[in-house]
Amino acid sequence: MAHLAPLISDLALILMCAGVMTLLFKKLKQPLVLGYIVAGFLAGPHFGLIPSVSDAANIQVWSDIGVIFLLFALGLEFSFKKLMKAGGSAVMAACIIILCMIAVGVFVGNLFGWKQMDCLFLGGMLAMSSTTIIYKAFDDLGLQKQRFTGLVLSILILEDILAIVLMVVLSTLTVSKNFEGGELVNSIMKLVFFLILWFVVGIFLVPLLLKRIRKLMSDETLLIVALAFCFGMVVLAAKVGFSPAFGAFIMGSILAETVESEHIGNLVSPVKDLFGAIFFVSVGMMVDFAMIAEYIVPIVVIVVAILLGQVIFGTGGVLLSGQSLKTSMQCGFSLTQIGEFAFIIASLGVSLHVTSEFLYPIVVAVSVITTFLTPYMIRLSVPAYNWVDRILPVRWHNRLEHYAAAVQTVSPENNWKKLITSVIRVMLIYLVLSIAGILVCFQFILPVLDTLFGGFWGRFAGVIVTLAVISPFLRALIMKKNHSLEFRTLWADSRFNHAPLVALVLFRVVVAIVFVMYIIGHLFQTSAALLVGIAILLVVSMVFSRFLKKRSIELERTFVQNLRSKDMQEEYLGGKKPAYAGQLLDRDLHLADYKISSDSAWGGKTLRELDFGKRFGVHVVSIIRGHHRVNIPGGDACVFPEDTVQVIGTDVQLNDFSEQMKIVDKACIDDNFEKHEMVLKQIILREGSSFVGKTIKECGIRNHFHCLVVGIGAMDDTVLRSPDVNKPLQEKDILWVVGEEKDLSVLTGQ
């Protein structure tokens, strides 16, 4: 009998248990994650009624791959632009909830005398609510369209992002064994540096590469290329000291900004489901009911801490962000569970060997309990609000309303704030790119040049190459935003603004000079005065260089175009309104999309024939047909069924247009379908028939009688030949004709 590797037999056992449990939990309308955990318990070493997994080490490797795929898929669904649109309410609420729940976890751990790392990891696990479980609960309860659910989902997006940051910080603290503030600041600065670097370089390079090879891409090759990007970033993240899951998330978020993101997500989904299932099954394998019974008191206390903590701090965080008391309580009651990220953080602690063995099964038990309680907590939010509203003093109620109104009132940003914010963002990006350019040149290019030229000339070539690499970034660091609307407005508003504006520009010049001085001073020993003089000359030449100006503009334009490519594609295909649509509102005009139905009488007609402008006062700006778009169509452009037309007009004009479209659609519906039945009939051409001696075309059988000759036979022949429209018909020919009954009656009457 052939030998079967333990990994294959273990995988068979895992998938069989997972298959049975997922079907059962699907039938019970419970989250599949819980089914995977139960399957893991059945296949694990703590359940003796069926065979258990024999090689847990290999399963752990597959589990680690599952975490990578889960985070990669999460990144594909994430968007930095979506994060910016989440709003201040979600950001403030998420930060307050996470910080407070970490504190709750640390307090509970210290209450039981657990070691410091157990307390920290417990706090991280308690801070992260489950996106999957909450989304499913909202779907089951039919709450997706309510206002508070959108805010909850925004908070969950931010929690997922902050969970990645938390994992990086925990990993760094674990490795360094140092809890000093300086070490934490260094870790955060390192994280910010690589986040900016990877995002900027990734958005610049990855879409360009995908665009170049798009014609070569099939589903198979796109999947392989996407996974190559993913695991390449996983290795790179591990090399610089971050967790592999962090690298997977970063690459997913970069690919999320490409036009292929949705396609990649669909291709990766089955792979993610497989390895994700193995990960959650491996979580269940660590469940030990004997240990759970031993730690039943901490489990109950942690469950209570989550329920009370999320209700209090979740409600308080959303309330402080400016939402009403009812919305805040609905959000707080919805977040009372832990899920996927709790398991991921727990597995991180296990892999780093810094958490105790009892912590993992405790967290799994807490997750199961809080997951089952989630729908009931969501339902309880409104009765709880009604009770609080009854007992809350009127004075407090009024203060909450006034506070919410004050926070929601958005004050316009002044030009100084806009300018300073823009300059900081620009400097941060180009400083990171300049530092990365210097590191790459010194680490990889300089040794090669030193080997080729050696001594002075090698170092001189190193300076030239390094300055050439970072000079576009240094010029952009100095000049960007110096001609912006805010800068020009502030300059024109008051002469007292001139000095601080000039100082702002000079500060950026000094930063660029310091970079040049560092590069030269690192490779050559020279006097400070000479070093400063050379650096100033080089920076001035960068500022006035037309080549560098053109190059920096091209780089930025490519980056912005890559960043906007997904939005531009959605706009092109009609998935979102173009940017100018918002500007039309100031003129009481609107851009609306209308789909030409398959029943519409307008289908097949030109815009000149339809004359929408004269009839309704509206104007067609675009016709979207499948994956093709016609902008500013001319009068000869046709409108076909299933086309989407984008129309500009006032509310009244668009309403008239919409009503007429409905009338046209209904007018074309013919309920007398019995009269339009097609039949086949034989017509014998006898002596004296007007068709004898004429061709089928000359007879006008198709154009005048709306019938079709499908075959011609003879009385003495059983063979039916295909009709030749240019051959004259003869006496005694038998025409096989298809048409409606009324048209055939007219034809035979000839």
XYZ file of C-alpha atoms in Angstrom:
750
model
C 0.000 0.000 0.000
C 1.354 3.416 -0.947
C 2.650 5.546 1.926
C 0.609 8.705 2.642
C 2.441 11.715 4.035
C 1.156 12.842 7.471
C 0.475 16.321 6.120
C -1.984 14.947 3.541
C -3.831 12.767 6.030
C -3.944 15.657 8.514
C -5.284 17.968 5.838
C -7.935 15.418 4.912
C -9.042 15.158 8.529
C -9.122 18.949 8.958
C -11.124 19.563 5.791
C -13.613 16.772 6.529
C -14.258 18.138 10.017
C -14.435 21.688 8.677
C -16.827 20.647 5.904
C -19.252 18.958 8.286
C -19.125 21.802 10.834
C -19.562 24.582 8.258
C -22.662 22.869 6.880
C -24.020 22.459 10.401
C -23.305 26.056 11.427
C -24.692 27.330 8.122
C -27.892 25.432 8.885
C -27.952 26.934 12.385
C -27.302 30.418 10.892
C -24.180 30.887 13.008
C -20.813 32.393 11.934
C -18.650 29.906 10.033
C -15.656 30.976 12.115
C -17.201 29.187 15.092
C -17.714 26.096 12.938
C -14.022 26.071 12.049
C -13.091 26.366 15.735
C -15.341 23.422 16.639
C -13.818 21.447 13.737
C -10.363 22.218 15.118
C -11.362 20.967 18.542
C -12.647 17.713 17.027
C -9.430 17.230 15.024
C -7.183 18.345 17.873
C -5.365 16.360 20.541
C -7.911 17.173 23.284
C -10.776 15.200 21.717
C -10.192 11.473 21.755
C -13.266 10.021 20.020
C -11.873 10.451 16.491
C -8.315 10.421 15.104
C -6.395 13.614 15.733
C -3.831 15.561 13.731
C -0.457 13.814 13.864
C 1.887 16.607 12.705
C 0.842 19.852 14.395
C 4.037 21.667 13.299
C 3.130 21.446 9.612
C -0.417 22.567 10.358
C 1.043 25.596 12.163
C 2.958 26.534 8.994
C -0.264 26.341 6.984
C -1.922 28.391 9.701
C 0.731 31.104 9.308
C 0.065 31.124 5.574
C -3.637 31.487 6.393
C -2.922 34.633 8.436
C -0.981 36.046 5.483
C -3.893 35.422 3.118
C -6.441 36.836 5.580
C -4.452 40.061 5.944
C -3.784 40.253 2.189
C -7.514 39.950 1.488
C -8.247 42.562 4.149
C -5.782 44.900 2.458
C -7.499 44.370 -0.893
C -10.753 45.576 0.665
C -9.032 48.518 2.350
C -8.356 51.883 0.746
C -6.349 54.797 2.103
C -8.828 57.087 0.364
C -11.687 55.244 2.079
C -9.898 55.802 5.386
C -9.713 59.534 4.697
C -13.454 59.553 4.011
C -14.288 57.685 7.223
C -14.625 61.011 8.986
C -13.448 62.431 12.274
C -16.221 60.709 14.220
C -15.016 57.225 13.290
C -11.338 58.105 13.878
C -11.947 59.586 17.325
C -14.282 56.780 18.380
C -11.925 54.030 17.193
C -8.911 55.531 18.983
C -10.822 55.992 22.248
C -12.271 52.463 22.124
C -8.937 50.793 21.395
C -6.949 52.672 24.040
C -9.594 52.131 26.709
C -10.107 48.443 25.900
C -6.342 47.828 25.959
C -6.337 49.396 29.410
C -9.260 47.132 30.420
C -7.371 44.045 29.222
C -4.197 45.038 31.053
C -6.221 45.720 34.227
C -7.985 42.335 34.070
C -4.685 40.525 33.457
C -3.042 42.263 36.399
C -6.114 41.458 38.493
C -5.330 37.752 38.071
C -1.591 38.247 38.518
C -0.629 37.328 34.954
C 2.743 38.358 33.579
C 3.177 41.643 31.727
C 3.200 40.215 28.194
C 0.002 38.243 28.836
C -1.669 41.456 30.019
C -0.512 43.440 26.976
C -1.597 40.804 24.455
C -4.911 40.348 26.272
C -5.498 44.097 25.984
C -4.770 43.951 22.250
C -7.194 41.049 21.789
C -9.993 42.753 23.708
C -9.608 45.986 21.710
C -10.543 44.474 18.335
C -14.172 43.748 17.506
C -15.014 41.276 14.746
C -15.896 42.808 11.376
C -17.183 39.490 10.000
C -19.451 38.716 12.946
C -20.883 42.246 13.209
C -21.523 42.472 9.473
C -23.340 39.127 9.515
C -25.382 40.171 12.554
C -26.451 43.393 10.816
C -27.387 41.378 7.734
C -29.428 38.850 9.741
C -31.236 41.606 11.654
C -31.876 43.708 8.526
C -30.031 46.759 9.879
C -27.622 47.464 6.997
C -29.389 50.657 5.908
C -29.554 52.289 9.332
C -27.292 55.238 10.029
C -25.429 53.773 13.000
C -24.362 50.667 11.044
C -22.339 52.791 8.620
C -20.534 54.405 11.541
C -19.887 50.997 13.144
C -18.381 49.633 9.921
C -16.169 52.741 9.599
C -14.947 52.183 13.173
C -14.243 48.525 12.342
C -12.152 49.528 9.294
C -10.062 51.806 11.489
C -9.779 49.116 14.173
C -8.431 46.688 11.580
C -5.783 49.213 10.542
C -4.842 50.022 14.131
C -4.707 46.287 14.841
C -1.935 45.993 12.238
C -0.075 48.840 13.927
C -0.615 47.203 17.325
C 0.787 43.919 16.039
C 3.912 45.711 14.810
C 4.366 47.512 18.140
C 3.832 44.299 20.145
C 6.306 42.429 17.950
C 8.899 45.185 18.387
C 8.444 45.355 22.145
C 8.646 41.580 22.367
C 11.915 41.382 20.455
C 13.551 44.340 22.206
C 12.244 43.424 25.682
C 12.198 47.189 26.235
C 9.138 49.124 27.340
C 10.779 52.564 27.487
C 9.095 55.459 25.724
C 12.109 56.069 23.484
C 12.024 52.556 22.110
C 8.301 52.855 21.411
C 8.804 56.189 19.619
C 11.572 54.653 17.498
C 9.296 51.759 16.598
C 6.488 54.093 15.566
C 8.869 56.288 13.523
C 10.213 53.198 11.784
C 6.663 52.051 11.090
C 5.659 55.438 9.652
C 8.820 55.554 7.514
C 8.248 52.179 5.894
C 4.498 52.756 5.546
C 5.078 55.928 3.544
C 7.944 54.429 1.554
C 6.136 51.233 0.599
C 2.883 52.969 -0.196
C 4.423 55.722 -2.355
C 6.835 53.428 -4.205
C 4.192 50.699 -4.520
C 1.533 53.026 -5.943
C 4.131 54.386 -8.378
C 5.552 51.067 -9.611
C 2.911 48.337 -9.206
C 0.148 49.888 -11.402
C 2.732 50.709 -14.090
C 3.933 47.094 -14.126
C 0.398 45.702 -14.232
C -0.488 48.081 -17.041
C 2.524 46.974 -19.103
C 1.720 43.267 -18.766
C -2.087 43.570 -18.877
C -2.312 42.022 -22.370
C -0.429 38.955 -21.146
C -2.684 38.485 -18.130
C -5.077 35.581 -17.790
C -6.810 34.679 -14.538
C -4.030 32.234 -13.782
C -1.157 34.634 -14.438
C -2.859 37.510 -12.591
C -3.328 35.293 -9.515
C 0.316 34.190 -9.588
C 1.597 37.757 -10.081
C -0.608 39.068 -7.246
C 0.591 36.344 -4.877
C 4.175 37.040 -5.948
C 3.692 40.669 -4.937
C 2.118 39.546 -1.669
C 4.793 37.107 -0.586
C 7.578 39.375 -1.862
C 6.339 42.067 0.508
C 5.967 39.459 3.260
C 9.667 38.611 2.948
C 10.645 42.293 2.760
C 8.604 43.141 5.857
C 10.205 40.270 7.777
C 13.685 41.445 6.682
C 13.180 44.925 8.156
C 11.745 43.582 11.417
C 7.959 43.637 10.900
C 5.534 40.731 11.009
C 4.836 38.876 7.736
C 1.121 39.623 8.125
C 1.928 43.348 8.105
C 3.685 42.997 4.755
C 0.741 41.079 3.310
C -1.663 43.801 4.421
C 0.497 46.573 2.938
C 0.711 44.868 -0.457
C -3.023 44.207 -0.401
C -3.695 47.894 0.296
C -1.370 48.889 -2.582
C -3.124 46.533 -5.000
C -6.478 47.857 -3.717
C -5.725 51.142 -5.523
C -5.285 49.440 -8.920
C -7.995 48.786 -11.495
C -7.355 45.042 -11.139
C -8.127 45.029 -7.393
C -11.638 43.590 -7.641
C -10.501 40.905 -10.082
C -7.555 40.007 -7.846
C -9.881 39.831 -4.843
C -12.163 37.375 -6.658
C -9.203 35.218 -7.683
C -7.606 35.220 -4.232
C -10.872 34.558 -2.389
C -10.924 30.730 -2.792
C -7.272 30.461 -1.748
C -7.912 32.770 1.212
C -10.954 30.722 2.227
C -8.920 27.502 2.197
C -5.933 28.739 4.198
C -8.149 30.911 6.409
C -10.166 27.819 7.294
C -6.951 25.998 8.212
C -5.947 28.919 10.425
C -9.232 28.963 12.335
C -9.171 25.171 12.607
C -5.674 25.434 14.119
C -7.153 27.897 16.620
C -9.759 25.318 17.602
C -7.078 22.643 17.987
C -5.715 24.586 20.953
C -9.021 24.465 22.830
C -8.672 22.355 25.971
C -11.862 22.037 27.994
C -9.888 20.968 31.041
C -7.953 24.225 30.896
C -11.156 26.184 30.214
C -12.772 24.606 33.282
C -9.684 25.540 35.283
C -9.847 29.155 34.079
C -13.638 29.527 34.032
C -13.496 32.516 36.398
C -11.101 34.564 34.193
C -13.222 33.650 31.152
C -16.403 34.949 32.781
C -14.622 38.075 34.021
C -13.172 38.800 30.562
C -16.593 38.314 28.926
C -18.133 40.756 31.403
C -15.211 43.160 30.849
C -15.795 43.092 27.090
C -19.537 43.602 27.382
C -19.289 46.433 29.920
C -16.133 47.926 28.431
C -17.439 48.155 24.874
C -20.848 49.388 26.020
C -19.287 52.105 28.190
C -16.211 53.086 26.173
C -17.780 52.377 22.779
C -20.766 54.529 23.632
C -18.536 57.168 25.203
C -16.123 57.253 22.262
C -18.875 57.681 19.690
C -20.596 60.213 21.953
C -17.398 62.288 22.254
C -17.067 62.212 18.454
C -20.280 64.232 18.217
C -22.995 61.626 17.657
C -26.361 61.481 19.412
C -26.852 59.355 22.525
C -29.044 56.825 20.701
C -26.557 56.364 17.846
C -23.686 56.110 20.339
C -25.408 53.412 22.388
C -26.323 51.439 19.273
C -22.661 51.534 18.204
C -21.375 50.601 21.659
C -23.742 47.642 22.020
C -22.816 46.412 18.503
C -19.078 46.151 19.242
C -19.318 43.719 22.180
C -17.336 40.780 20.822
C -13.863 39.708 19.719
C -13.055 37.662 16.640
C -10.502 37.216 13.869
C -7.895 39.712 15.019
C -8.022 38.391 18.575
C -6.964 35.001 17.182
C -4.280 36.579 14.986
C -2.815 38.554 17.897
C -3.011 35.447 20.089
C -1.189 33.380 17.454
C 1.436 36.135 17.259
C 2.053 35.786 20.982
C 2.327 32.004 20.652
C 4.728 32.210 17.683
C 6.945 34.675 19.579
C 6.807 32.438 22.701
C 5.893 35.361 24.958
C 2.369 34.425 26.104
C 1.300 31.667 28.452
C -0.350 28.500 27.161
C -3.626 29.194 28.938
C -4.241 32.534 27.168
C -5.084 31.109 23.733
C -7.927 28.747 24.796
C -9.287 31.447 27.131
C -9.530 33.909 24.234
C -11.199 31.294 22.017
C -13.801 30.565 24.698
C -14.429 34.298 25.212
C -14.811 34.790 21.465
C -17.370 31.989 21.178
C -19.443 33.353 24.064
C -19.388 36.981 22.891
C -20.184 35.947 19.305
C -23.361 34.167 20.408
C -24.324 37.214 22.507
C -23.785 39.745 19.672
C -27.307 39.697 18.119
C -28.890 39.981 21.557
C -26.681 42.924 22.507
C -27.590 44.718 19.258
C -31.302 44.183 19.942
C -30.816 45.366 23.528
C -29.369 48.732 22.471
C -32.689 50.481 21.763
C -34.452 49.344 25.000
C -31.316 50.328 26.921
C -31.372 53.765 25.277
C -35.064 54.202 26.122
C -34.313 53.390 29.764
C -31.338 55.785 29.906
C -33.349 58.490 28.153
C -36.078 58.205 30.801
C -33.762 58.491 33.792
C -31.322 61.010 32.290
C -31.816 64.534 33.701
C -33.107 67.062 31.190
C -30.091 69.268 31.828
C -27.688 66.491 30.800
C -29.798 65.612 27.799
C -29.679 69.219 26.546
C -25.932 69.404 27.083
C -25.400 66.252 25.010
C -27.512 67.670 22.186
C -25.647 70.995 22.258
C -22.277 69.189 22.296
C -23.247 67.004 19.306
C -24.456 70.055 17.380
C -21.229 71.941 18.147
C -18.985 69.050 17.050
C -20.952 68.396 13.869
C -20.700 72.066 12.869
C -17.707 72.104 10.550
C -15.722 75.312 10.684
C -13.971 76.252 7.444
C -10.204 75.750 7.489
C -8.154 78.911 7.206
C -5.501 79.222 4.544
C -2.635 78.960 7.029
C -3.887 75.618 8.314
C -4.372 74.289 4.775
C -0.913 75.448 3.705
C 0.925 74.111 6.768
C -0.889 70.761 6.512
C -0.021 70.446 2.817
C 3.633 71.415 3.376
C 4.032 68.892 6.223
C 2.528 66.153 4.067
C 4.796 67.033 1.118
C 7.923 67.255 3.276
C 7.177 63.968 5.022
C 6.758 62.093 1.737
C 9.831 63.548 0.026
C 11.986 63.244 3.156
C 11.171 59.533 3.301
C 11.919 59.116 -0.418
C 15.190 61.037 -0.087
C 16.320 58.984 2.924
C 15.386 55.757 1.113
C 17.291 56.899 -1.977
C 20.405 57.641 0.092
C 20.209 54.285 1.899
C 19.840 52.349 -1.361
C 22.736 54.205 -3.012
C 25.059 53.841 -0.031
C 24.136 50.198 0.552
C 24.110 48.828 -3.005
C 25.409 51.301 -5.600
C 28.392 52.790 -3.742
C 30.169 49.422 -3.191
C 29.870 48.688 -6.934
C 31.278 52.111 -7.898
C 34.065 51.730 -5.358
C 34.982 48.370 -6.890
C 34.914 49.775 -10.441
C 36.758 53.054 -9.904
C 38.181 52.848 -6.386
C 39.392 55.583 -4.086
C 38.547 59.213 -4.848
C 36.801 58.643 -8.176
C 34.604 55.891 -6.760
C 33.427 58.161 -3.951
C 32.993 61.054 -6.394
C 30.847 58.878 -8.672
C 28.877 57.803 -5.584
C 28.101 61.434 -4.725
C 27.002 62.174 -8.303
C 24.745 59.107 -8.517
C 23.200 59.673 -5.078
C 22.475 63.344 -5.788
C 21.024 62.416 -9.184
C 18.685 59.919 -7.532
C 17.340 62.226 -4.818
C 17.532 65.608 -6.624
C 13.940 65.412 -7.995
C 12.730 64.720 -4.464
C 14.754 67.569 -2.944
C 13.497 70.026 -5.554
C 9.888 68.976 -4.935
C 10.505 69.260 -1.171
C 11.558 72.907 -1.671
C 9.169 74.099 -4.391
C 5.970 72.123 -3.909
C 3.036 74.277 -2.678
C 4.983 77.529 -3.177
C 2.567 78.493 -5.953
C -0.571 77.024 -4.417
C -3.779 78.998 -4.055
C -3.349 79.219 -0.279
C 0.226 80.540 -0.579
C -0.733 83.190 -3.137
C -3.831 84.207 -1.161
C -1.856 84.618 2.069
C 0.842 86.588 0.250
C -1.730 88.961 -1.246
C -3.835 89.291 1.923
C -1.299 91.019 4.126
C 2.337 92.086 4.056
C 2.681 90.636 7.560
C 2.331 87.193 5.974
C 5.416 87.691 3.788
C 7.996 87.000 6.510
C 6.523 83.682 7.766
C 5.942 82.518 4.193
C 9.537 83.267 3.240
C 10.722 81.589 6.457
C 8.708 78.478 5.525
C 10.421 78.316 2.120
C 13.868 78.936 3.634
C 13.322 76.163 6.177
C 12.694 73.709 3.363
C 15.805 74.980 1.547
C 17.873 74.405 4.686
C 16.559 70.842 4.953
C 17.641 70.166 1.350
C 21.074 71.707 2.047
C 21.507 69.431 5.079
C 20.805 66.383 2.887
C 23.425 67.442 0.329
C 25.954 68.201 3.084
C 25.393 64.783 4.629
C 25.991 62.984 1.315
C 29.201 64.866 0.564
C 30.447 64.865 4.164
C 29.840 61.111 4.468
C 32.202 60.377 1.589
C 34.725 63.238 1.735
C 36.542 64.965 4.557
C 36.341 68.721 3.924
C 35.925 71.987 5.800
C 32.482 73.020 7.000
C 32.532 76.306 5.078
C 33.402 74.602 1.793
C 30.819 71.915 2.460
C 28.081 74.509 3.063
C 29.081 76.492 -0.029
C 28.998 73.454 -2.323
C 25.664 72.330 -0.866
C 24.094 75.780 -1.394
C 25.310 75.911 -5.026
C 23.946 72.436 -5.726
C 20.573 73.176 -4.129
C 20.228 76.471 -6.043
C 21.041 74.652 -9.290
C 18.359 72.074 -8.439
C 15.761 74.792 -7.870
C 16.455 76.477 -11.233
C 16.923 73.258 -13.227
C 14.234 72.902 -15.901
C 15.071 69.221 -16.297
C 14.501 68.485 -12.602
C 11.319 70.542 -12.625
C 9.976 68.530 -15.544
C 11.136 65.268 -13.981
C 9.552 65.935 -10.568
C 6.280 66.985 -12.222
C 6.255 63.782 -14.305
C 6.890 61.627 -11.235
C 4.116 63.287 -9.247
C 1.705 63.194 -12.168
C 2.323 59.460 -12.654
C 1.788 58.808 -8.947
C -1.471 60.803 -8.834
C -2.728 59.126 -12.003
C -1.975 55.668 -10.585
C -3.672 56.614 -7.322
C -6.769 57.850 -9.166
C -6.858 55.136 -11.849
C -9.448 53.019 -10.025
C -11.744 56.004 -9.461
C -11.248 57.089 -13.063
C -12.227 53.622 -14.298
C -15.349 53.594 -12.102
C -16.243 57.045 -13.431
C -15.608 55.910 -17.024
C -17.914 52.908 -16.601
C -20.577 54.973 -14.838
C -19.949 53.487 -11.402
C -19.516 56.931 -9.844
C -20.333 60.506 -10.805
C -17.547 62.635 -12.342
C -15.975 65.362 -10.238
C -17.676 68.191 -12.112
C -21.110 66.870 -11.074
C -20.680 68.432 -7.632
C -19.876 71.819 -9.158
C -23.125 71.781 -11.128
C -25.113 71.838 -7.883
C -24.072 75.454 -7.342
C -25.931 76.274 -10.554
C -29.023 74.205 -9.629
C -28.064 71.634 -12.270
C -27.729 67.890 -11.734
C -26.056 65.005 -13.529
C -28.263 61.915 -13.601
C -27.904 58.438 -15.107
C -30.741 56.797 -17.020
C -30.723 53.303 -18.489
C -32.448 52.737 -21.805
C -34.625 49.668 -21.302
C -34.875 46.873 -23.823
C -38.543 47.858 -24.410
C -37.829 51.533 -25.065
C -38.894 53.036 -28.396
C -35.874 55.322 -28.111
C -33.546 52.371 -28.750
C -31.833 52.540 -32.146
C -32.606 56.228 -32.727
C -30.099 59.044 -33.017
C -29.894 61.940 -30.592
C -30.947 64.237 -33.418
C -34.137 62.227 -33.886
C -34.839 62.112 -30.158
C -34.088 65.855 -29.716
C -33.979 65.715 -25.915
C -32.724 69.298 -25.654
C -35.719 70.808 -27.423
C -38.320 68.465 -25.895
C -37.150 68.398 -22.269
C -34.329 70.949 -21.971
C -31.813 68.277 -20.931
C -28.487 67.486 -22.584
C -26.754 64.126 -22.991
C -23.086 64.423 -21.962
C -22.111 60.734 -22.134
C -23.370 57.398 -23.406
C -22.030 54.348 -21.509
C -22.279 51.086 -23.410
C -20.793 48.086 -21.603
C -17.084 48.885 -21.140
C -17.206 51.663 -23.726
C -18.011 55.313 -23.121
C -18.881 58.052 -25.624
C -18.361 61.537 -24.191
C -20.154 64.556 -25.708
C -21.915 62.446 -28.389
C -22.940 64.179 -31.614
C -26.394 64.293 -33.155
C -25.690 61.206 -35.280
C -24.845 59.072 -32.212
C -27.389 56.315 -31.662
C -28.896 55.238 -28.359
C -29.318 51.488 -27.990
C -31.176 49.324 -25.462
C -29.233 48.739 -22.219
C -27.208 51.942 -22.800
C -26.759 54.285 -19.847
C -27.088 57.954 -20.752
C -25.739 60.661 -18.462
C -27.961 63.711 -18.672
C -27.588 67.258 -17.300
C -30.608 69.350 -16.357
C -32.562 70.954 -13.554
C -34.716 68.958 -11.141
C -37.872 69.806 -13.102
C -36.317 68.959 -16.472
C -34.892 65.661 -15.248
C -38.209 64.737 -13.668
C -40.054 65.398 -16.968
C -37.431 63.376 -18.828
C -37.768 60.462 -16.385
C -41.575 60.454 -16.584
C -41.523 60.489 -20.390
C -39.036 57.608 -20.384
C -41.473 55.536 -18.320
C -44.318 56.393 -20.701
C -42.234 55.404 -23.732
C -41.260 52.100 -22.109
C -44.872 51.223 -21.293
C -46.113 52.241 -24.746
C -43.854 49.687 -26.409
C -45.165 46.760 -24.383
C -47.586 44.786 -26.556
C -49.880 42.469 -24.614
C -51.473 41.022 -27.787
C -48.695 38.490 -28.247
C -51.090 35.955 -29.738
C -51.374 38.064 -32.896
C -47.634 37.940 -33.466
C -47.221 34.186 -33.678
C -44.909 33.141 -36.534
C -46.089 30.331 -38.841
C -44.712 28.500 -41.860
C -46.828 28.355 -45.015
C -46.477 26.960 -48.556
C -47.418 29.174 -51.513
C -47.741 27.602 -54.963
C -47.008 29.949 -57.854
C -49.773 29.217 -60.387
C -50.263 30.571 -63.854
C -50.956 34.297 -63.773
C -49.250 34.937 -60.455
C -47.668 38.377 -60.293
C -44.534 36.828 -58.799
C -43.716 34.587 -61.789
C -40.709 35.879 -63.706
C -39.608 38.155 -60.884
C -36.849 37.702 -58.375
C -37.618 37.424 -54.656
C -36.126 40.888 -54.202
C -38.325 42.361 -56.928
C -41.418 40.759 -55.395
C -40.840 42.689 -52.142
C -41.868 39.690 -50.044
C -39.659 40.827 -47.174
C -39.898 44.624 -47.416
C -43.573 45.014 -48.431
C -45.203 41.957 -46.895
C -42.866 41.410 -43.872
C -42.466 37.733 -44.719
C -39.417 35.620 -45.375
C -38.838 32.956 -48.032
C -36.869 30.189 -46.329
C -36.925 27.633 -49.165
C -38.121 26.899 -52.720
C -39.348 23.535 -53.945
C -41.081 22.061 -56.981
C -44.254 19.960 -57.314
C -42.415 17.018 -58.802
C -39.389 17.269 -56.474
C -39.012 16.580 -52.763
C -35.761 18.545 -52.505
C -35.989 21.977 -50.834
C -33.343 24.377 -52.099
C -32.078 27.559 -50.497
C -33.663 30.657 -52.087
C -31.602 32.830 -54.428
C -32.963 36.382 -54.160
C -31.592 37.275 -57.620
C -33.008 34.253 -59.505
C -36.435 34.688 -61.234
C -39.282 32.613 -59.850
C -40.986 30.111 -62.134
C -44.499 28.798 -62.494
C -45.296 25.848 -60.203
C -42.551 26.810 -57.758
C -43.505 26.184 -54.132
C -42.406 28.974 -51.784
C -41.886 28.074 -48.130
C -42.628 31.342 -46.339
C -42.401 32.339 -42.645
C -44.380 35.258 -41.263
C -47.243 36.407 -39.062
C -50.699 35.139 -39.962
C -52.048 38.535 -41.053
C -49.034 39.236 -43.280
C -49.215 35.793 -44.868
C -52.914 36.369 -45.620
C -52.058 39.569 -47.470
C -49.250 37.800 -49.336
C -51.407 34.877 -50.503
C -54.072 37.320 -51.677
C -51.759 38.666 -54.345
